[in-house]
CSV table of C-alpha atoms in Angstrom, one decimal:
chain,number,residue,atom,x,y,z
A,4,MET,CA,26.0,76.9,110.5
A,5,PRO,CA,28.0,76.7,107.3
A,6,ASN,CA,31.2,78.7,106.9
A,7,ASN,CA,30.0,80.1,103.5
A,8,GLY,CA,33.7,80.1,102.3
A,9,ASN,CA,34.7,82.8,104.7
A,10,PRO,CA,38.3,82.0,105.7
A,11,ALA,CA,38.1,84.4,108.7
A,12,THR,CA,35.8,82.2,110.7
A,13,ASN,CA,35.5,78.5,111.6
A,14,ALA,CA,32.3,76.5,111.2
A,15,ASP,CA,31.2,77.4,114.7
A,16,ASN,CA,31.7,81.2,114.0
A,17,THR,CA,34.7,81.4,116.3
A,18,GLN,CA,37.9,83.2,115.1
A,19,PRO,CA,40.6,80.8,114.0
A,20,SER,CA,43.8,80.7,116.0
A,21,ILE,CA,46.6,82.7,114.5
A,22,LEU,CA,49.8,80.6,114.1
A,23,THR,CA,52.9,82.5,115.2
A,24,PRO,CA,55.7,81.9,112.7
A,25,ILE,CA,58.7,80.1,114.2
A,26,VAL,CA,61.8,82.3,114.0
A,27,ASN,CA,65.1,80.4,114.2
A,28,VAL,CA,67.6,82.4,116.2
A,29,ASN,CA,70.3,79.8,116.3
A,30,ALA,CA,73.4,80.3,114.3
A,31,LEU,CA,73.8,78.5,111.0
A,32,THR,CA,75.4,75.1,111.2
A,33,PRO,CA,78.9,74.6,109.7
A,34,ALA,CA,77.3,73.1,106.6
A,35,GLU,CA,74.8,75.9,106.3
A,36,THR,CA,77.6,78.4,106.8
A,37,GLU,CA,79.6,76.7,104.0
A,38,GLU,CA,76.6,77.2,101.7
A,39,ALA,CA,76.4,80.8,102.6
A,40,VAL,CA,80.1,81.3,102.1
A,41,GLU,CA,80.0,79.7,98.6
A,42,LYS,CA,76.9,81.7,97.6
A,43,ALA,CA,78.7,84.9,98.6
A,44,GLY,CA,81.8,83.8,96.6
A,45,VAL,CA,79.8,83.4,93.4
A,46,ALA,CA,78.2,86.8,93.9
A,47,LYS,CA,81.6,88.4,94.3
A,48,THR,CA,82.7,87.2,90.8
A,49,GLN,CA,79.5,88.8,89.4
A,50,LEU,CA,80.5,92.3,90.6
A,51,THR,CA,81.7,94.7,87.9
A,52,GLY,CA,85.3,95.7,88.2
A,53,GLY,CA,84.4,99.3,89.2
A,54,LYS,CA,82.0,98.2,92.0
A,55,ALA,CA,84.4,95.6,93.3
A,56,PHE,CA,87.2,98.2,93.4
A,57,VAL,CA,85.2,100.9,95.2
A,58,SER,CA,83.8,98.3,97.7
A,59,ALA,CA,87.4,97.2,98.3
A,60,MET,CA,88.4,100.8,98.9
A,61,PHE,CA,85.8,100.9,101.7
A,62,ALA,CA,87.3,97.8,103.2
A,63,GLY,CA,90.8,99.2,103.0
A,64,ALA,CA,89.7,102.3,104.8
A,65,PHE,CA,87.6,100.4,107.4
A,66,ILE,CA,90.5,98.2,108.3
A,67,GLY,CA,92.7,101.3,108.4
A,68,PHE,CA,90.3,102.9,111.0
A,69,GLY,CA,90.7,99.8,113.1
A,70,ALA,CA,94.5,100.0,112.8
A,71,LEU,CA,94.5,103.7,113.8
A,72,PHE,CA,92.3,102.8,116.8
A,73,PHE,CA,95.0,100.2,117.7
A,74,LEU,CA,97.8,102.8,117.4
A,75,ILE,CA,96.0,105.3,119.6
A,76,VAL,CA,95.2,102.8,122.3
A,77,THR,CA,98.7,101.2,122.4
A,78,SER,CA,100.4,104.6,122.5
A,79,ASP,CA,99.6,104.8,126.2
A,80,PRO,CA,102.9,104.2,128.0
A,81,ALA,CA,101.1,103.4,131.3
A,82,MET,CA,99.7,100.1,130.1
A,83,THR,CA,101.8,96.9,130.4
A,84,TRP,CA,102.6,94.8,127.4
A,85,GLY,CA,99.9,92.1,127.7
A,86,PRO,CA,96.9,94.2,128.5
A,87,LYS,CA,98.0,96.7,125.9
A,88,ARG,CA,98.1,94.0,123.2
A,89,PHE,CA,94.7,92.7,124.2
A,90,VAL,CA,93.0,96.1,124.4
A,91,GLY,CA,94.7,97.2,121.2
A,92,GLY,CA,93.4,94.0,119.5
A,93,LEU,CA,89.8,94.7,120.6
A,94,ALA,CA,90.1,98.2,119.2
A,95,PHE,CA,91.4,96.9,115.9
A,96,CYS,CA,88.2,94.7,115.7
A,97,MET,CA,86.3,97.9,114.7
A,98,GLY,CA,87.7,97.4,111.2
A,99,LEU,CA,86.2,93.9,110.5
A,100,VAL,CA,83.0,94.9,112.3
A,101,LEU,CA,82.6,97.7,109.7
A,102,VAL,CA,83.5,95.4,106.8
A,103,LEU,CA,81.0,92.6,107.8
A,104,CYS,CA,78.2,94.8,108.9
A,105,CYS,CA,78.4,97.7,106.4
A,106,GLY,CA,79.5,95.5,103.4
A,107,ALA,CA,82.8,95.7,101.7
A,108,GLU,CA,85.3,93.6,99.7
A,109,LEU,CA,88.2,92.5,101.8
A,110,PHE,CA,91.1,90.6,100.2
A,111,THR,CA,91.9,88.4,103.1
A,112,GLY,CA,88.3,87.3,103.6
A,113,ASN,CA,87.9,86.7,99.8
A,114,SER,CA,90.5,83.9,100.1
A,115,LEU,CA,87.4,81.9,101.1
A,116,MET,CA,86.4,81.9,97.5
A,117,ALA,CA,88.8,78.9,97.1
A,118,SER,CA,85.9,76.7,98.3
A,119,ASP,CA,83.8,77.9,95.3
A,120,LEU,CA,86.7,76.9,93.1
A,121,ALA,CA,86.8,73.5,94.6
A,122,ALA,CA,83.1,73.1,94.2
A,123,HIS,CA,83.3,74.1,90.6
A,124,LYS,CA,81.1,77.1,91.1
A,125,ILE,CA,83.6,79.7,89.8
A,126,SER,CA,86.6,79.6,87.6
A,127,TRP,CA,90.3,80.3,88.2
A,128,PRO,CA,90.3,83.5,86.1
A,129,ALA,CA,87.1,84.8,87.9
A,130,MET,CA,88.6,84.2,91.3
A,131,LEU,CA,92.0,85.6,90.5
A,132,LYS,CA,90.5,88.7,88.8
A,133,ASN,CA,88.5,89.4,92.0
A,134,TRP,CA,91.6,88.9,94.2
A,135,VAL,CA,93.7,91.4,92.1
A,136,ILE,CA,91.0,94.1,91.9
A,137,VAL,CA,90.2,93.8,95.6
A,138,TRP,CA,93.9,93.8,96.7
A,139,PHE,CA,94.6,97.0,94.8
A,140,GLY,CA,91.2,98.5,95.9
A,141,ASN,CA,92.1,97.7,99.6
A,142,LEU,CA,95.5,99.4,99.1
A,143,ALA,CA,93.9,102.5,97.5
A,144,GLY,CA,91.4,102.8,100.3
A,145,ALA,CA,94.1,102.5,102.9
A,146,LEU,CA,96.3,105.1,101.2
A,147,VAL,CA,93.4,107.6,101.0
A,148,LEU,CA,92.9,107.2,104.7
A,149,VAL,CA,96.6,107.6,105.4
A,150,THR,CA,96.5,110.9,103.5
A,151,LEU,CA,93.5,112.1,105.4
A,152,ILE,CA,94.9,111.1,108.8
A,153,ALA,CA,98.2,112.8,108.0
A,154,LEU,CA,96.5,116.0,107.0
A,155,ALA,CA,94.3,115.9,110.1
A,156,GLY,CA,97.4,115.9,112.3
A,157,THR,CA,96.2,112.7,114.1
A,158,MET,CA,99.7,111.3,114.6
A,159,GLY,CA,100.5,114.2,116.9
A,160,LEU,CA,98.0,113.0,119.5
A,161,ASN,CA,99.3,112.2,123.0
A,162,ASP,CA,102.2,114.6,122.6
A,163,GLY,CA,103.3,112.7,119.5
A,164,ALA,CA,103.2,109.3,121.1
A,165,VAL,CA,100.7,108.1,118.4
A,166,GLY,CA,103.2,109.0,115.7
A,167,ASP,CA,106.1,107.3,117.6
A,168,THR,CA,104.0,104.2,118.0
A,169,ALA,CA,103.2,104.2,114.2
A,170,VAL,CA,106.9,104.2,113.4
A,171,ALA,CA,107.7,101.5,115.9
A,172,THR,CA,104.8,99.3,114.7
A,173,ALA,CA,105.9,99.6,111.1
A,174,ALA,CA,109.5,98.8,112.0
A,175,SER,CA,108.4,95.7,113.9
A,176,LYS,CA,106.6,94.5,110.8
A,177,ILE,CA,109.6,95.0,108.4
A,178,THR,CA,112.6,93.9,110.4
A,179,PRO,CA,111.8,90.1,110.7
A,180,ASP,CA,113.0,87.8,108.0
A,181,TRP,CA,110.6,87.1,105.1
A,182,PHE,CA,109.7,83.6,106.0
A,183,THR,CA,108.8,84.6,109.6
A,184,LEU,CA,106.4,87.2,108.1
A,185,PHE,CA,105.0,84.6,105.7
A,186,PHE,CA,104.1,82.1,108.4
A,187,ARG,CA,102.7,84.9,110.6
A,188,GLY,CA,100.5,85.7,107.5
A,189,ILE,CA,99.3,82.1,107.4
A,190,LEU,CA,98.3,82.2,111.1
A,191,CYS,CA,96.7,85.6,110.8
A,192,ASN,CA,94.3,84.6,108.0
A,193,ILE,CA,93.3,81.4,109.6
A,194,LEU,CA,91.8,83.4,112.4
A,195,VAL,CA,90.5,86.2,110.1
A,196,CYS,CA,88.7,83.7,107.9
A,197,LEU,CA,87.3,81.8,110.9
A,198,ALA,CA,86.0,85.2,112.1
A,199,VAL,CA,84.4,85.8,108.6
A,200,ARG,CA,82.8,82.4,108.8
A,201,ILE,CA,81.4,83.3,112.2
A,202,GLY,CA,79.9,86.4,110.5
A,203,PHE,CA,78.3,84.3,107.9
A,204,SER,CA,76.8,82.0,110.5
A,205,ALA,CA,75.3,84.9,112.6
A,206,ARG,CA,71.6,85.7,112.6
A,207,SER,CA,72.0,89.3,113.7
A,208,VAL,CA,74.4,92.2,113.8
A,209,GLY,CA,75.0,91.6,117.5
A,210,ASP,CA,76.0,88.0,116.8
A,211,LYS,CA,78.5,89.1,114.2
A,212,VAL,CA,80.1,91.7,116.4
A,213,LEU,CA,80.4,89.4,119.4
A,214,GLY,CA,81.5,86.4,117.3
A,215,ILE,CA,84.5,88.1,115.6
A,216,LEU,CA,85.9,89.9,118.7
A,217,LEU,CA,88.2,87.1,120.1
A,218,PRO,CA,89.6,85.8,116.8
A,219,ILE,CA,90.5,89.2,115.5
A,220,ALA,CA,91.7,90.6,118.9
A,221,GLY,CA,93.7,87.3,119.2
A,222,PHE,CA,95.6,87.6,115.9
A,223,VAL,CA,96.5,91.2,116.6
A,224,ALA,CA,97.7,90.4,120.2
A,225,MET,CA,99.7,87.5,118.9
A,226,GLY,CA,101.5,89.7,116.4
A,227,PHE,CA,100.4,88.0,113.2
A,228,GLU,CA,100.5,89.7,109.8
A,229,HIS,CA,97.4,91.0,107.9
A,230,CYS,CA,98.3,92.4,104.5
A,231,VAL,CA,95.3,94.8,104.4
A,232,ALA,CA,96.0,96.1,107.9
A,233,ASN,CA,99.7,96.6,106.8
A,234,MET,CA,98.5,98.6,103.9
A,235,PHE,CA,97.7,101.2,106.5
A,236,PHE,CA,100.2,100.4,109.3
A,237,LEU,CA,103.3,100.6,107.1
A,238,PRO,CA,102.5,103.8,105.0
A,239,ILE,CA,101.3,105.7,108.1
A,240,GLY,CA,104.5,104.6,109.8
A,241,LEU,CA,106.5,105.9,106.9
A,242,VAL,CA,104.6,109.2,106.8
A,243,SER,CA,105.0,109.6,110.6
A,244,LYS,CA,108.8,109.0,110.2
A,245,MET,CA,108.8,111.7,107.4
A,246,PHE,CA,107.1,114.1,109.8
A,247,GLY,CA,109.8,113.5,112.4
A,248,PHE,CA,108.1,111.0,114.7
A,249,GLY,CA,109.7,107.8,116.0
A,250,ALA,CA,113.3,108.8,115.5
A,251,GLN,CA,114.3,106.7,118.5
A,252,ALA,CA,112.3,103.6,117.5
A,253,ALA,CA,114.2,100.4,117.0
A,254,GLY,CA,114.5,99.6,113.3
A,255,ALA,CA,113.1,102.9,112.2
A,256,ASP,CA,115.7,103.1,109.4
A,257,ALA,CA,114.0,100.0,107.8
A,258,VAL,CA,110.7,101.9,107.4
A,259,SER,CA,110.8,102.7,103.7
A,260,VAL,CA,108.9,102.0,100.4
A,261,GLN,CA,111.1,99.0,99.9
A,262,GLY,CA,110.4,97.8,103.4
A,263,ILE,CA,106.6,98.1,102.8
A,264,LEU,CA,106.8,96.0,99.6
A,265,TYR,CA,108.9,93.5,101.4
A,266,ASN,CA,106.3,93.0,104.2
A,267,LEU,CA,103.3,93.0,101.8
A,268,SER,CA,104.8,90.3,99.6
A,269,ALA,CA,105.2,87.9,102.5
A,270,ALA,CA,102.0,88.8,104.3
A,271,THR,CA,99.9,88.6,101.2
A,272,LEU,CA,101.1,85.1,100.2
A,273,GLY,CA,100.8,83.9,103.8
A,274,ASN,CA,97.3,85.2,104.0
A,275,ILE,CA,96.3,83.4,100.8
A,276,VAL,CA,97.7,80.1,102.1
A,277,GLY,CA,96.1,80.5,105.5
A,278,GLY,CA,92.7,81.5,104.3
A,279,ALA,CA,92.4,79.4,101.1
A,280,ILE,CA,94.0,76.2,102.2
A,281,PHE,CA,93.7,75.9,106.0
A,282,VAL,CA,90.1,77.3,106.1
A,283,ALA,CA,88.3,77.5,102.8
A,284,LEU,CA,89.4,74.1,101.3
A,285,ALA,CA,89.4,72.4,104.6
A,286,TYR,CA,85.8,73.4,105.4
A,287,TRP,CA,84.8,72.6,101.8
A,288,PHE,CA,86.2,69.1,102.2
A,289,VAL,CA,84.4,68.5,105.5
A,290,ASN,CA,81.1,69.8,104.2
A,291,ALA,CA,81.2,68.8,100.6
A,292,LYS,CA,78.1,66.8,99.6
A,293,LYS,CA,78.7,63.3,98.4
A,294,ASN,CA,77.4,62.3,95.0
A,295,ALA,CA,74.4,60.1,95.1
């Protein structure tokens, strides 16, 4: 019997089999991840200055929440040094989880835009404009969070141990020499940008969260320097010192506005080198398509 053009039945009046679409649950390949990273980089240059700044404020606050989580966890004197660093690193991961899953502009991650520059997809002025806006937006978001945390009295938790830890942590980031901080910044953003690439390669929120845990926890445990995290760690250390915490912390006298700028200059430049050269340009070179 003829079908009479009815697509719902076959010639023998039986219902056609319904093809189930194939869903790829595998992570993106490195080459596919590179395409996703570069596509995102182009989109970042198309944000208006206001949107980029506000989005960057979110990222500064998100990373600050992770840093605060780290301070609270590591203020426990009962934990030994190694487990404390590891658990604190895992706590800090909350910051990048929020950035990648909720969406925000993070300066250290945006160093991956260097691959777009190498691929001639964006210009130097567009990339540098984004970096400047996002850096200051991250700083503004971190400082807003520092203000809220100070007013909330959070540093007095654990009988003031959280405030003491904040001062000690800030001092530990200011007292090393500049080049030591610079190289720690390079190492930090290698791991951060690899974590961001894992986020781009993921097919689900769960993939992103699990994928970034070890690289981020690792850089924190290893004592590397992340300029956006330090936009929170250092001011909250200074505020805690002003409130009378951490008087006995080694190097507490170095915790000052000058000390904050000293650290951020080294960490920022190191983060740029680590992310842009060792990750972005390296992966662009490996995955660049050859001309026919």
